[in-house]
PDB file of C-alpha atoms in Angstrom:
ATOM      1  CA  UNK A   1      86.164 123.326 123.274  1.00 68.00           C
ATOM      2  CA  UNK A   2      87.658 121.210 126.083  1.00 72.00           C
ATOM      3  CA  UNK A   3      84.932 118.588 125.658  1.00 75.00           C
ATOM      4  CA  UNK A   4      85.659 118.510 121.926  1.00 72.00           C
ATOM      5  CA  UNK A   5      89.388 117.971 122.522  1.00 73.00           C
ATOM      6  CA  UNK A   6      88.706 115.179 125.032  1.00 78.00           C
ATOM      7  CA  UNK A   7      86.286 113.520 122.583  1.00 78.00           C
ATOM      8  CA  UNK A   8      88.837 113.737 119.777  1.00 73.00           C
ATOM      9  CA  UNK A   9      91.573 112.324 122.010  1.00 76.00           C
ATOM     10  CA  UNK A  10      89.266 109.389 122.787  1.00 80.00           C
ATOM     11  CA  UNK A  11      88.719 108.846 119.065  1.00 78.00           C
ATOM     12  CA  UNK A  12      92.481 109.069 118.612  1.00 75.00           C
ATOM     13  CA  UNK A  13      93.034 106.323 121.186  1.00 79.00           C
ATOM     14  CA  UNK A  14      90.523 104.007 119.438  1.00 83.00           C
ATOM     15  CA  UNK A  15      92.028 104.777 116.026  1.00 80.00           C
ATOM     16  CA  UNK A  16      95.512 104.100 117.352  1.00 78.00           C
ATOM     17  CA  UNK A  17      94.481 100.704 118.747  1.00 84.00           C
ATOM     18  CA  UNK A  18      92.918  99.704 115.420  1.00 85.00           C
ATOM     19  CA  UNK A  19      95.974 100.900 113.507  1.00 81.00           C
ATOM     20  CA  UNK A  20      98.373  99.090 115.841  1.00 81.00           C
ATOM     21  CA  UNK A  21      96.428  95.842 115.452  1.00 86.00           C
ATOM     22  CA  UNK A  22      96.263  96.145 111.659  1.00 85.00           C
ATOM     23  CA  UNK A  23      99.963  96.994 111.434  1.00 79.00           C
ATOM     24  CA  UNK A  24     100.985  93.993 113.527  1.00 81.00           C
ATOM     25  CA  UNK A  25      99.058  91.408 111.514  1.00 84.00           C
ATOM     26  CA  UNK A  26      99.730  92.976 108.095  1.00 81.00           C
ATOM     27  CA  UNK A  27     103.474  93.112 108.756  1.00 75.00           C
ATOM     28  CA  UNK A  28     103.460  89.415 109.671  1.00 75.00           C
ATOM     29  CA  UNK A  29     101.833  88.659 106.308  1.00 76.00           C
ATOM     30  CA  UNK A  30     104.974  89.866 104.498  1.00 70.00           C
ATOM     31  CA  UNK A  31     106.419  86.769 102.811  1.00 71.00           C
ATOM     32  CA  UNK A  32     109.839  85.511 103.858  1.00 69.00           C
ATOM     33  CA  UNK A  33     111.592  84.519 107.065  1.00 71.00           C
ATOM     34  CA  UNK A  34     113.412  87.276 109.006  1.00 69.00           C
ATOM     35  CA  UNK A  35     115.625  84.667 110.691  1.00 72.00           C
ATOM     36  CA  UNK A  36     116.816  83.481 107.289  1.00 71.00           C
ATOM     37  CA  UNK A  37     117.412  87.106 106.222  1.00 68.00           C
ATOM     38  CA  UNK A  38     119.499  87.792 109.336  1.00 67.00           C
ATOM     39  CA  UNK A  39     121.619  84.712 108.621  1.00 69.00           C
ATOM     40  CA  UNK A  40     122.398  86.000 105.133  1.00 67.00           C
ATOM     41  CA  UNK A  41     119.628  84.407 103.086  1.00 64.00           C
ATOM     42  CA  UNK A  42     119.667  81.108 101.222  1.00 63.00           C
ATOM     43  CA  UNK A  43     123.012  82.013  99.632  1.00 64.00           C
ATOM     44  CA  UNK A  44     124.664  81.695 103.062  1.00 65.00           C
ATOM     45  CA  UNK A  45     123.242  78.124 103.370  1.00 70.00           C
ATOM     46  CA  UNK A  46     122.410  78.265 107.103  1.00 73.00           C
ATOM     47  CA  UNK A  47     121.412  75.003 108.756  1.00 77.00           C
ATOM     48  CA  UNK A  48     117.903  74.397 110.060  1.00 77.00           C
ATOM     49  CA  UNK A  49     119.308  74.386 113.593  1.00 79.00           C
ATOM     50  CA  UNK A  50     120.824  77.867 113.127  1.00 77.00           C
ATOM     51  CA  UNK A  51     117.517  79.183 111.745  1.00 77.00           C
ATOM     52  CA  UNK A  52     115.574  77.754 114.690  1.00 80.00           C
ATOM     53  CA  UNK A  53     118.037  79.246 117.188  1.00 80.00           C
ATOM     54  CA  UNK A  54     117.576  82.716 115.687  1.00 76.00           C
ATOM     55  CA  UNK A  55     113.790  82.321 115.601  1.00 76.00           C
ATOM     56  CA  UNK A  56     113.802  81.270 119.250  1.00 80.00           C
ATOM     57  CA  UNK A  57     116.040  84.204 120.245  1.00 74.00           C
ATOM     58  CA  UNK A  58     113.735  86.669 118.483  1.00 72.00           C
ATOM     59  CA  UNK A  59     110.529  85.089 119.770  1.00 75.00           C
ATOM     60  CA  UNK A  60     109.349  84.325 116.238  1.00 76.00           C
ATOM     61  CA  UNK A  61     108.501  80.726 117.116  1.00 80.00           C
ATOM     62  CA  UNK A  62     105.884  81.848 119.656  1.00 82.00           C
ATOM     63  CA  UNK A  63     102.180  81.728 118.678  1.00 85.00           C
ATOM     64  CA  UNK A  64     101.098  84.848 116.810  1.00 84.00           C
ATOM     65  CA  UNK A  65      98.643  85.875 119.552  1.00 86.00           C
ATOM     66  CA  UNK A  66     101.436  85.703 122.159  1.00 87.00           C
ATOM     67  CA  UNK A  67     103.632  87.910 119.979  1.00 85.00           C
ATOM     68  CA  UNK A  68     100.698  90.325 119.560  1.00 86.00           C
ATOM     69  CA  UNK A  69     100.043  90.720 123.298  1.00 87.00           C
ATOM     70  CA  UNK A  70     103.786  91.036 123.973  1.00 84.00           C
ATOM     71  CA  UNK A  71     103.839  93.820 121.386  1.00 82.00           C
ATOM     72  CA  UNK A  72     100.874  95.630 123.001  1.00 84.00           C
ATOM     73  CA  UNK A  73     102.468  95.258 126.434  1.00 84.00           C
ATOM     74  CA  UNK A  74     105.657  96.813 125.105  1.00 81.00           C
ATOM     75  CA  UNK A  75     103.775  99.738 123.543  1.00 81.00           C
ATOM     76  CA  UNK A  76     102.108 100.575 126.854  1.00 81.00           C
ATOM     77  CA  UNK A  77     105.565 101.001 128.382  1.00 81.00           C
ATOM     78  CA  UNK A  78     106.935 102.928 125.388  1.00 78.00           C
ATOM     79  CA  UNK A  79     108.959  99.965 124.185  1.00 81.00           C
ATOM     80  CA  UNK A  80     108.724  99.482 120.402  1.00 82.00           C
ATOM     81  CA  UNK A  81     110.967  96.427 120.510  1.00 80.00           C
ATOM     82  CA  UNK A  82     114.469  95.736 119.270  1.00 81.00           C
ATOM     83  CA  UNK A  83     115.578  95.858 115.654  1.00 84.00           C
ATOM     84  CA  UNK A  84     116.278  92.399 114.235  1.00 78.00           C
ATOM     85  CA  UNK A  85     119.075  93.847 112.101  1.00 80.00           C
ATOM     86  CA  UNK A  86     120.830  96.574 114.127  1.00 81.00           C
ATOM     87  CA  UNK A  87     120.012  94.898 117.466  1.00 81.00           C
ATOM     88  CA  UNK A  88     119.311  98.361 118.906  1.00 87.00           C
ATOM     89  CA  UNK A  89     116.027  99.626 120.419  1.00 88.00           C
ATOM     90  CA  UNK A  90     113.622 100.664 117.658  1.00 87.00           C
ATOM     91  CA  UNK A  91     112.864 103.890 119.530  1.00 88.00           C
ATOM     92  CA  UNK A  92     116.557 104.821 119.433  1.00 89.00           C
ATOM     93  CA  UNK A  93     116.828 104.213 115.678  1.00 88.00           C
ATOM     94  CA  UNK A  94     113.622 106.179 114.937  1.00 88.00           C
ATOM     95  CA  UNK A  95     114.699 109.135 117.072  1.00 89.00           C
ATOM     96  CA  UNK A  96     118.009 109.117 115.212  1.00 88.00           C
ATOM     97  CA  UNK A  97     116.377 109.204 111.744  1.00 88.00           C
ATOM     98  CA  UNK A  98     113.213 111.248 112.402  1.00 87.00           C
ATOM     99  CA  UNK A  99     114.940 114.670 112.669  1.00 89.00           C
ATOM    100  CA  UNK A 100     116.607 114.057 109.300  1.00 90.00           C
ATOM    101  CA  UNK A 101     113.239 113.529 107.623  1.00 88.00           C
ATOM    102  CA  UNK A 102     111.852 116.648 109.315  1.00 89.00           C
ATOM    103  CA  UNK A 103     114.854 118.600 107.987  1.00 90.00           C
ATOM    104  CA  UNK A 104     113.414 118.305 104.473  1.00 90.00           C
ATOM    105  CA  UNK A 105     109.679 117.736 105.151  1.00 89.00           C
ATOM    106  CA  UNK A 106     109.102 120.903 107.211  1.00 90.00           C
ATOM    107  CA  UNK A 107     110.903 123.281 104.774  1.00 92.00           C
ATOM    108  CA  UNK A 108     109.052 121.568 101.910  1.00 92.00           C
ATOM    109  CA  UNK A 109     105.665 122.279 103.532  1.00 90.00           C
ATOM    110  CA  UNK A 110     106.629 125.900 104.218  1.00 92.00           C
ATOM    111  CA  UNK A 111     107.877 126.347 100.646  1.00 93.00           C
ATOM    112  CA  UNK A 112     104.730 124.766  99.166  1.00 91.00           C
ATOM    113  CA  UNK A 113     102.542 127.078 101.278  1.00 91.00           C
ATOM    114  CA  UNK A 114     104.510 130.237 100.459  1.00 93.00           C
ATOM    115  CA  UNK A 115     104.336 129.470  96.744  1.00 93.00           C
ATOM    116  CA  UNK A 116     100.896 127.841  96.475  1.00 91.00           C
ATOM    117  CA  UNK A 117      98.688 130.326  98.361  1.00 91.00           C
ATOM    118  CA  UNK A 118      99.852 133.598  96.695  1.00 91.00           C
ATOM    119  CA  UNK A 119      99.778 132.063  93.211  1.00 93.00           C
ATOM    120  CA  UNK A 120      96.319 130.586  93.867  1.00 91.00           C
ATOM    121  CA  UNK A 121      95.050 134.024  94.937  1.00 90.00           C
ATOM    122  CA  UNK A 122      96.645 135.622  91.875  1.00 90.00           C
ATOM    123  CA  UNK A 123      94.989 133.107  89.545  1.00 90.00           C
ATOM    124  CA  UNK A 124      91.571 133.651  91.153  1.00 89.00           C
ATOM    125  CA  UNK A 125      91.541 137.452  91.082  1.00 87.00           C
ATOM    126  CA  UNK A 126      92.888 137.471  87.506  1.00 87.00           C
ATOM    127  CA  UNK A 127      90.584 134.728  86.249  1.00 86.00           C
ATOM    128  CA  UNK A 128      90.680 134.150  82.498  1.00 84.00           C
ATOM    129  CA  UNK A 129      93.840 136.193  81.964  1.00 88.00           C
ATOM    130  CA  UNK A 130      97.295 135.021  80.958  1.00 90.00           C
ATOM    131  CA  UNK A 131      98.545 134.827  84.567  1.00 87.00           C
ATOM    132  CA  UNK A 132      95.582 132.589  85.474  1.00 88.00           C
ATOM    133  CA  UNK A 133      96.350 130.310  82.519  1.00 90.00           C
ATOM    134  CA  UNK A 134     100.021 130.078  83.490  1.00 91.00           C
ATOM    135  CA  UNK A 135      99.313 129.350  87.150  1.00 89.00           C
ATOM    136  CA  UNK A 136      96.608 126.792  86.338  1.00 88.00           C
ATOM    137  CA  UNK A 137      98.814 124.979  83.822  1.00 89.00           C
ATOM    138  CA  UNK A 138     101.793 125.004  86.177  1.00 89.00           C
ATOM    139  CA  UNK A 139      99.738 123.696  89.097  1.00 88.00           C
ATOM    140  CA  UNK A 140      98.401 120.755  87.073  1.00 87.00           C
ATOM    141  CA  UNK A 141     101.893 119.901  85.836  1.00 88.00           C
ATOM    142  CA  UNK A 142     103.306 120.208  89.371  1.00 86.00           C
ATOM    143  CA  UNK A 143     100.969 117.816  91.153  1.00 80.00           C
ATOM    144  CA  UNK A 144     100.913 115.414  88.182  1.00 83.00           C
ATOM    145  CA  UNK A 145     104.673 114.819  88.394  1.00 83.00           C
ATOM    146  CA  UNK A 146     105.769 112.025  90.762  1.00 83.00           C
ATOM    147  CA  UNK A 147     108.267 113.338  93.298  1.00 83.00           C
ATOM    148  CA  UNK A 148     110.991 110.933  92.183  1.00 83.00           C
ATOM    149  CA  UNK A 149     110.713 112.276  88.580  1.00 87.00           C
ATOM    150  CA  UNK A 150     110.993 115.848  89.886  1.00 88.00           C
ATOM    151  CA  UNK A 151     113.975 114.775  91.975  1.00 88.00           C
ATOM    152  CA  UNK A 152     115.752 113.193  89.015  1.00 89.00           C
ATOM    153  CA  UNK A 153     115.134 116.326  86.902  1.00 89.00           C
ATOM    154  CA  UNK A 154     116.655 118.480  89.630  1.00 91.00           C
ATOM    155  CA  UNK A 155     119.688 116.215  89.953  1.00 90.00           C
ATOM    156  CA  UNK A 156     120.328 116.213  86.205  1.00 91.00           C
ATOM    157  CA  UNK A 157     119.975 119.996  85.862  1.00 91.00           C
ATOM    158  CA  UNK A 158     121.459 121.443  89.074  1.00 91.00           C
ATOM    159  CA  UNK A 159     123.927 118.735  90.116  1.00 89.00           C
ATOM    160  CA  UNK A 160     125.141 117.187  86.859  1.00 90.00           C
ATOM    161  CA  UNK A 161     124.699 119.878  84.160  1.00 90.00           C
ATOM    162  CA  UNK A 162     125.245 123.077  86.185  1.00 89.00           C
ATOM    163  CA  UNK A 163     127.231 121.507  89.041  1.00 87.00           C
ATOM    164  CA  UNK A 164     125.743 124.021  91.494  1.00 90.00           C
ATOM    165  CA  UNK A 165     124.629 121.631  94.223  1.00 89.00           C
ATOM    166  CA  UNK A 166     125.576 118.134  95.432  1.00 88.00           C
ATOM    167  CA  UNK A 167     123.417 115.375  93.991  1.00 84.00           C
ATOM    168  CA  UNK A 168     122.972 113.345  97.191  1.00 83.00           C
ATOM    169  CA  UNK A 169     124.109 112.639 100.718  1.00 84.00           C
ATOM    170  CA  UNK A 170     123.594 114.110 104.178  1.00 86.00           C
ATOM    171  CA  UNK A 171     125.976 115.852 106.556  1.00 87.00           C
ATOM    172  CA  UNK A 172     125.326 116.916 110.116  1.00 87.00           C
ATOM    173  CA  UNK A 173     124.415 120.628 110.434  1.00 88.00           C
ATOM    174  CA  UNK A 174     126.490 120.839 113.607  1.00 87.00           C
ATOM    175  CA  UNK A 175     129.619 119.674 111.786  1.00 87.00           C
ATOM    176  CA  UNK A 176     129.255 121.385 108.392  1.00 88.00           C
ATOM    177  CA  UNK A 177     126.332 123.814 108.216  1.00 90.00           C
ATOM    178  CA  UNK A 178     127.006 125.215 104.698  1.00 90.00           C
ATOM    179  CA  UNK A 179     127.358 121.648 103.406  1.00 89.00           C
ATOM    180  CA  UNK A 180     124.108 120.691 105.139  1.00 90.00           C
ATOM    181  CA  UNK A 181     122.249 123.642 103.567  1.00 91.00           C
ATOM    182  CA  UNK A 182     123.556 122.805 100.088  1.00 91.00           C
ATOM    183  CA  UNK A 183     122.266 119.236 100.455  1.00 91.00           C
ATOM    184  CA  UNK A 184     118.722 119.979 101.627  1.00 91.00           C
ATOM    185  CA  UNK A 185     117.872 122.285  98.695  1.00 92.00           C
ATOM    186  CA  UNK A 186     117.158 119.689  96.008  1.00 92.00           C
ATOM    187  CA  UNK A 187     115.233 117.124  98.131  1.00 92.00           C
ATOM    188  CA  UNK A 188     113.200 119.951  99.705  1.00 92.00           C
ATOM    189  CA  UNK A 189     112.176 121.298  96.290  1.00 93.00           C
ATOM    190  CA  UNK A 190     111.437 117.775  95.027  1.00 91.00           C
ATOM    191  CA  UNK A 191     109.092 117.229  97.980  1.00 90.00           C
ATOM    192  CA  UNK A 192     107.455 120.677  97.714  1.00 90.00           C
ATOM    193  CA  UNK A 193     106.532 120.757  94.007  1.00 91.00           C
ATOM    194  CA  UNK A 194     103.466 118.477  94.070  1.00 89.00           C
ATOM    195  CA  UNK A 195     101.914 119.948  97.287  1.00 89.00           C
ATOM    196  CA  UNK A 196     102.483 123.479  95.943  1.00 91.00           C
ATOM    197  CA  UNK A 197     100.539 122.593  92.791  1.00 90.00           C
ATOM    198  CA  UNK A 198      97.666 121.145  94.810  1.00 89.00           C
ATOM    199  CA  UNK A 199      97.531 124.142  97.158  1.00 90.00           C
ATOM    200  CA  UNK A 200      97.428 126.492  94.136  1.00 91.00           C
ATOM    201  CA  UNK A 201      94.423 124.629  92.746  1.00 89.00           C
ATOM    202  CA  UNK A 202      92.638 124.534  96.102  1.00 88.00           C
ATOM    203  CA  UNK A 203      93.263 128.233  96.768  1.00 89.00           C
ATOM    204  CA  UNK A 204      92.083 129.270  93.313  1.00 90.00           C
ATOM    205  CA  UNK A 205      88.897 127.166  93.453  1.00 89.00           C
ATOM    206  CA  UNK A 206      88.021 128.282  96.969  1.00 88.00           C
ATOM    207  CA  UNK A 207      88.597 131.952  96.138  1.00 88.00           C
ATOM    208  CA  UNK A 208      86.459 131.758  92.996  1.00 88.00           C
ATOM    209  CA  UNK A 209      83.636 130.146  94.976  1.00 87.00           C
ATOM    210  CA  UNK A 210      83.721 132.918  97.575  1.00 86.00           C
ATOM    211  CA  UNK A 211      83.968 135.677  94.950  1.00 85.00           C
ATOM    212  CA  UNK A 212      80.588 134.521  93.605  1.00 83.00           C
ATOM    213  CA  UNK A 213      78.835 134.867  96.982  1.00 84.00           C
ATOM    214  CA  UNK A 214      76.235 137.565  97.712  1.00 85.00           C
ATOM    215  CA  UNK A 215      78.223 139.100 100.554  1.00 84.00           C
ATOM    216  CA  UNK A 216      81.004 140.002  98.080  1.00 84.00           C
ATOM    217  CA  UNK A 217      78.505 141.748  95.792  1.00 84.00           C
ATOM    218  CA  UNK A 218      77.085 143.603  98.802  1.00 85.00           C
ATOM    219  CA  UNK A 219      80.555 144.655  99.993  1.00 82.00           C
ATOM    220  CA  UNK A 220      81.404 145.996  96.568  1.00 82.00           C
ATOM    221  CA  UNK A 221      78.034 147.773  96.315  1.00 83.00           C
ATOM    222  CA  UNK A 222      78.786 149.531  99.625  1.00 82.00           C
ATOM    223  CA  UNK A 223      81.919 150.976  98.046  1.00 80.00           C
ATOM    224  CA  UNK A 224      84.610 148.891  99.789  1.00 80.00           C
ATOM    225  CA  UNK A 225      87.858 148.938  97.857  1.00 83.00           C
ATOM    226  CA  UNK A 226      88.651 145.686  96.037  1.00 81.00           C
ATOM    227  CA  UNK A 227      91.774 144.876  98.069  1.00 81.00           C
ATOM    228  CA  UNK A 228      89.774 145.141 101.305  1.00 83.00           C
ATOM    229  CA  UNK A 229      87.067 142.853  99.904  1.00 83.00           C
ATOM    230  CA  UNK A 230      89.647 140.303  98.769  1.00 82.00           C
ATOM    231  CA  UNK A 231      92.052 140.218 101.688  1.00 80.00           C
ATOM    232  CA  UNK A 232      89.730 140.978 104.614  1.00 78.00           C
ATOM    233  CA  UNK A 233      86.637 139.004 103.653  1.00 79.00           C
ATOM    234  CA  UNK A 234      87.130 136.584 100.747  1.00 84.00           C
ATOM    235  CA  UNK A 235      90.581 135.299 101.704  1.00 83.00           C
ATOM    236  CA  UNK A 236      89.592 134.390 105.258  1.00 79.00           C
ATOM    237  CA  UNK A 237      86.486 132.519 104.146  1.00 80.00           C
ATOM    238  CA  UNK A 238      88.507 130.713 101.471  1.00 83.00           C
ATOM    239  CA  UNK A 239      91.091 129.286 103.857  1.00 82.00           C
ATOM    240  CA  UNK A 240      89.079 126.421 105.427  1.00 78.00           C
ATOM    241  CA  UNK A 241      89.471 123.933 102.519  1.00 79.00           C
ATOM    242  CA  UNK A 242      93.061 125.079 102.039  1.00 83.00           C
ATOM    243  CA  UNK A 243      93.861 124.333 105.686  1.00 81.00           C
ATOM    244  CA  UNK A 244      92.364 120.860 105.216  1.00 78.00           C
ATOM    245  CA  UNK A 245      94.612 120.350 102.223  1.00 77.00           C
ATOM    246  CA  UNK A 246      97.639 121.616 104.155  1.00 80.00           C
ATOM    247  CA  UNK A 247      96.977 119.129 106.936  1.00 77.00           C
ATOM    248  CA  UNK A 248      96.801 116.234 104.495  1.00 75.00           C
ATOM    249  CA  UNK A 249      99.887 117.452 102.654  1.00 76.00           C
ATOM    250  CA  UNK A 250     101.837 117.639 105.907  1.00 77.00           C
ATOM    251  CA  UNK A 251     101.085 113.974 106.522  1.00 73.00           C
ATOM    252  CA  UNK A 252     101.898 112.973 102.963  1.00 73.00           C
ATOM    253  CA  UNK A 253     105.167 114.915 103.038  1.00 75.00           C
ATOM    254  CA  UNK A 254     106.123 113.017 106.160  1.00 69.00           C
ATOM    255  CA  UNK A 255     105.373 109.642 104.574  1.00 66.00           C
ATOM    256  CA  UNK A 256     106.002 110.524 100.946  1.00 62.00           C
ATOM    257  CA  UNK A 257     109.664 111.122 101.622  1.00 71.00           C
ATOM    258  CA  UNK A 258     110.370 107.405 101.118  1.00 74.00           C
ATOM    259  CA  UNK A 259     111.100 107.738  97.401  1.00 80.00           C
ATOM    260  CA  UNK A 260     112.720 111.179  97.573  1.00 85.00           C
ATOM    261  CA  UNK A 261     115.036 110.088 100.384  1.00 85.00           C
ATOM    262  CA  UNK A 262     116.185 107.151  98.274  1.00 84.00           C
ATOM    263  CA  UNK A 263     116.720 109.352  95.194  1.00 86.00           C
ATOM    264  CA  UNK A 264     118.945 111.695  97.226  1.00 88.00           C
ATOM    265  CA  UNK A 265     120.434 109.033  99.522  1.00 87.00           C
ATOM    266  CA  UNK A 266     118.969 110.893 102.498  1.00 87.00           C
ATOM    267  CA  UNK A 267     119.151 108.803 105.717  1.00 88.00           C
ATOM    268  CA  UNK A 268     115.678 109.607 107.106  1.00 86.00           C
ATOM    269  CA  UNK A 269     112.815 107.372 108.159  1.00 85.00           C
ATOM    270  CA  UNK A 270     111.795 106.828 104.515  1.00 83.00           C
ATOM    271  CA  UNK A 271     115.058 105.085 103.733  1.00 85.00           C
ATOM    272  CA  UNK A 272     114.844 103.302 107.060  1.00 87.00           C
ATOM    273  CA  UNK A 273     111.349 102.008 106.252  1.00 84.00           C
ATOM    274  CA  UNK A 274     112.381 100.697 102.832  1.00 84.00           C
ATOM    275  CA  UNK A 275     115.452  98.937 104.280  1.00 85.00           C
ATOM    276  CA  UNK A 276     113.306  97.427 107.030  1.00 84.00           C
ATOM    277  CA  UNK A 277     110.810  96.003 104.534  1.00 80.00           C
ATOM    278  CA  UNK A 278     113.638  94.496 102.467  1.00 80.00           C
ATOM    279  CA  UNK A 279     115.204  92.969 105.601  1.00 78.00           C
ATOM    280  CA  UNK A 280     111.798  91.972 107.057  1.00 76.00           C
ATOM    281  CA  UNK A 281     112.690  93.798 110.245  1.00 81.00           C
ATOM    282  CA  UNK A 282     109.214  93.489 111.797  1.00 79.00           C
ATOM    283  CA  UNK A 283     109.726  95.635 114.939  1.00 82.00           C
ATOM    284  CA  UNK A 284     111.139  98.549 112.925  1.00 86.00           C
ATOM    285  CA  UNK A 285     108.338  98.370 110.326  1.00 83.00           C
ATOM    286  CA  UNK A 286     105.713  98.303 113.075  1.00 81.00           C
ATOM    287  CA  UNK A 287     107.354 101.199 114.907  1.00 85.00           C
ATOM    288  CA  UNK A 288     107.682 103.372 111.803  1.00 85.00           C
ATOM    289  CA  UNK A 289     104.152 102.761 110.547  1.00 81.00           C
ATOM    290  CA  UNK A 290     102.818 103.476 114.029  1.00 81.00           C
ATOM    291  CA  UNK A 291     104.687 106.804 114.152  1.00 82.00           C
ATOM    292  CA  UNK A 292     103.387 107.729 110.693  1.00 80.00           C
ATOM    293  CA  UNK A 293      99.788 106.820 111.615  1.00 78.00           C
ATOM    294  CA  UNK A 294      99.959 108.823 114.842  1.00 79.00           C
ATOM    295  CA  UNK A 295     101.359 111.770 112.890  1.00 80.00           C
ATOM    296  CA  UNK A 296      98.325 111.710 110.577  1.00 77.00           C
ATOM    297  CA  UNK A 297      95.940 111.504 113.537  1.00 76.00           C
ATOM    298  CA  UNK A 298      97.669 114.396 115.333  1.00 80.00           C
ATOM    299  CA  UNK A 299      97.742 116.574 112.212  1.00 79.00           C
ATOM    300  CA  UNK A 300      94.029 115.945 111.630  1.00 77.00           C
ATOM    301  CA  UNK A 301      93.295 116.966 115.216  1.00 75.00           C
ATOM    302  CA  UNK A 302      95.318 120.182 114.858  1.00 79.00           C
ATOM    303  CA  UNK A 303      93.629 120.902 111.517  1.00 77.00           C
ATOM    304  CA  UNK A 304      90.162 120.565 113.055  1.00 75.00           C
ATOM    305  CA  UNK A 305      91.110 122.871 115.916  1.00 73.00           C
ATOM    306  CA  UNK A 306      92.434 125.448 113.444  1.00 75.00           C
ATOM    307  CA  UNK A 307      89.059 125.730 111.696  1.00 69.00           C
ATOM    308  CA  UNK A 308      87.584 127.675 114.606  1.00 65.00           C
ATOM    309  CA  UNK A 309      90.442 130.175 114.544  1.00 67.00           C
ATOM    310  CA  UNK A 310      89.965 130.848 110.830  1.00 66.00           C
ATOM    311  CA  UNK A 311      86.176 130.954 110.828  1.00 65.00           C
ATOM    312  CA  UNK A 312      84.527 131.884 114.176  1.00 61.00           C
ATOM    313  CA  UNK A 313      81.173 130.631 112.833  1.00 61.00           C
ATOM    314  CA  UNK A 314      82.440 127.074 113.292  1.00 59.00           C
ATOM    315  CA  UNK A 315      81.434 125.627 116.656  1.00 60.00           C
ATOM    316  CA  UNK A 316      82.843 122.518 118.306  1.00 57.00           C
ATOM    317  CA  UNK A 317      79.523 120.824 119.065  1.00 58.00           C
TER     318      UNK A 317
END
């Protein structure tokens, strides 16, 4: 187990280096001049001298390989650079926004799991009946809807028509906790709908596959009650692909909040990333994409380690 973790951490280090390198060069391929953006764009009519002064101050006039090694050197010391727009450390800005994204991404994952797994089990054990048809149809509709469409539906129904919840905005939970709770409901549901649909489908398919195995027939032939067969044997063996799906969904919820955060004017890292791309704020884009990539790598590692807990037959060779 320890050797497996060390090997995976080594793979993580290599993956991180490749990702960091790709991020750096891809970000610098974004068209446009950040110095010109900082000076207000062409509409502000900055002089060539002003543009060159800003480029020199930001180090943008250095050769690309020098900028790359400076960036790597900064990463080794935990320095993600300074934002070209806010002029604050990128690490500070990310740590300010990251908890706000987690405030909707984590509840969304929990909600998707609590809804998706029981309904998937229900559909599998009642295969071919009305409840199976309803769950299957709902799951397809759920993961087919883009999250921004779901978000707009929720705003129209619950904020505009019924006036039950605020349509957008964020308030600090330490200053106004009831107001904070009322504002996370709609973006959390908008983020959870598609993963819940996918988890339903995965749970149903995995359960049906296990229900057709010989060991289920043997257990039933020995006289075990159906609930014991389902919940003690079939469910446990069905969870491995579902855990894989949950790991991927956790990563996608973290990154997929870009659109939902903009629909609900939620000041998380999704909104921050979009603003950074528009402003060509290279250090912030690099920092955010790096955090997202590392999140995926970490979630994959945790998912792999979870397999052994669910199914003891799995060995970390």
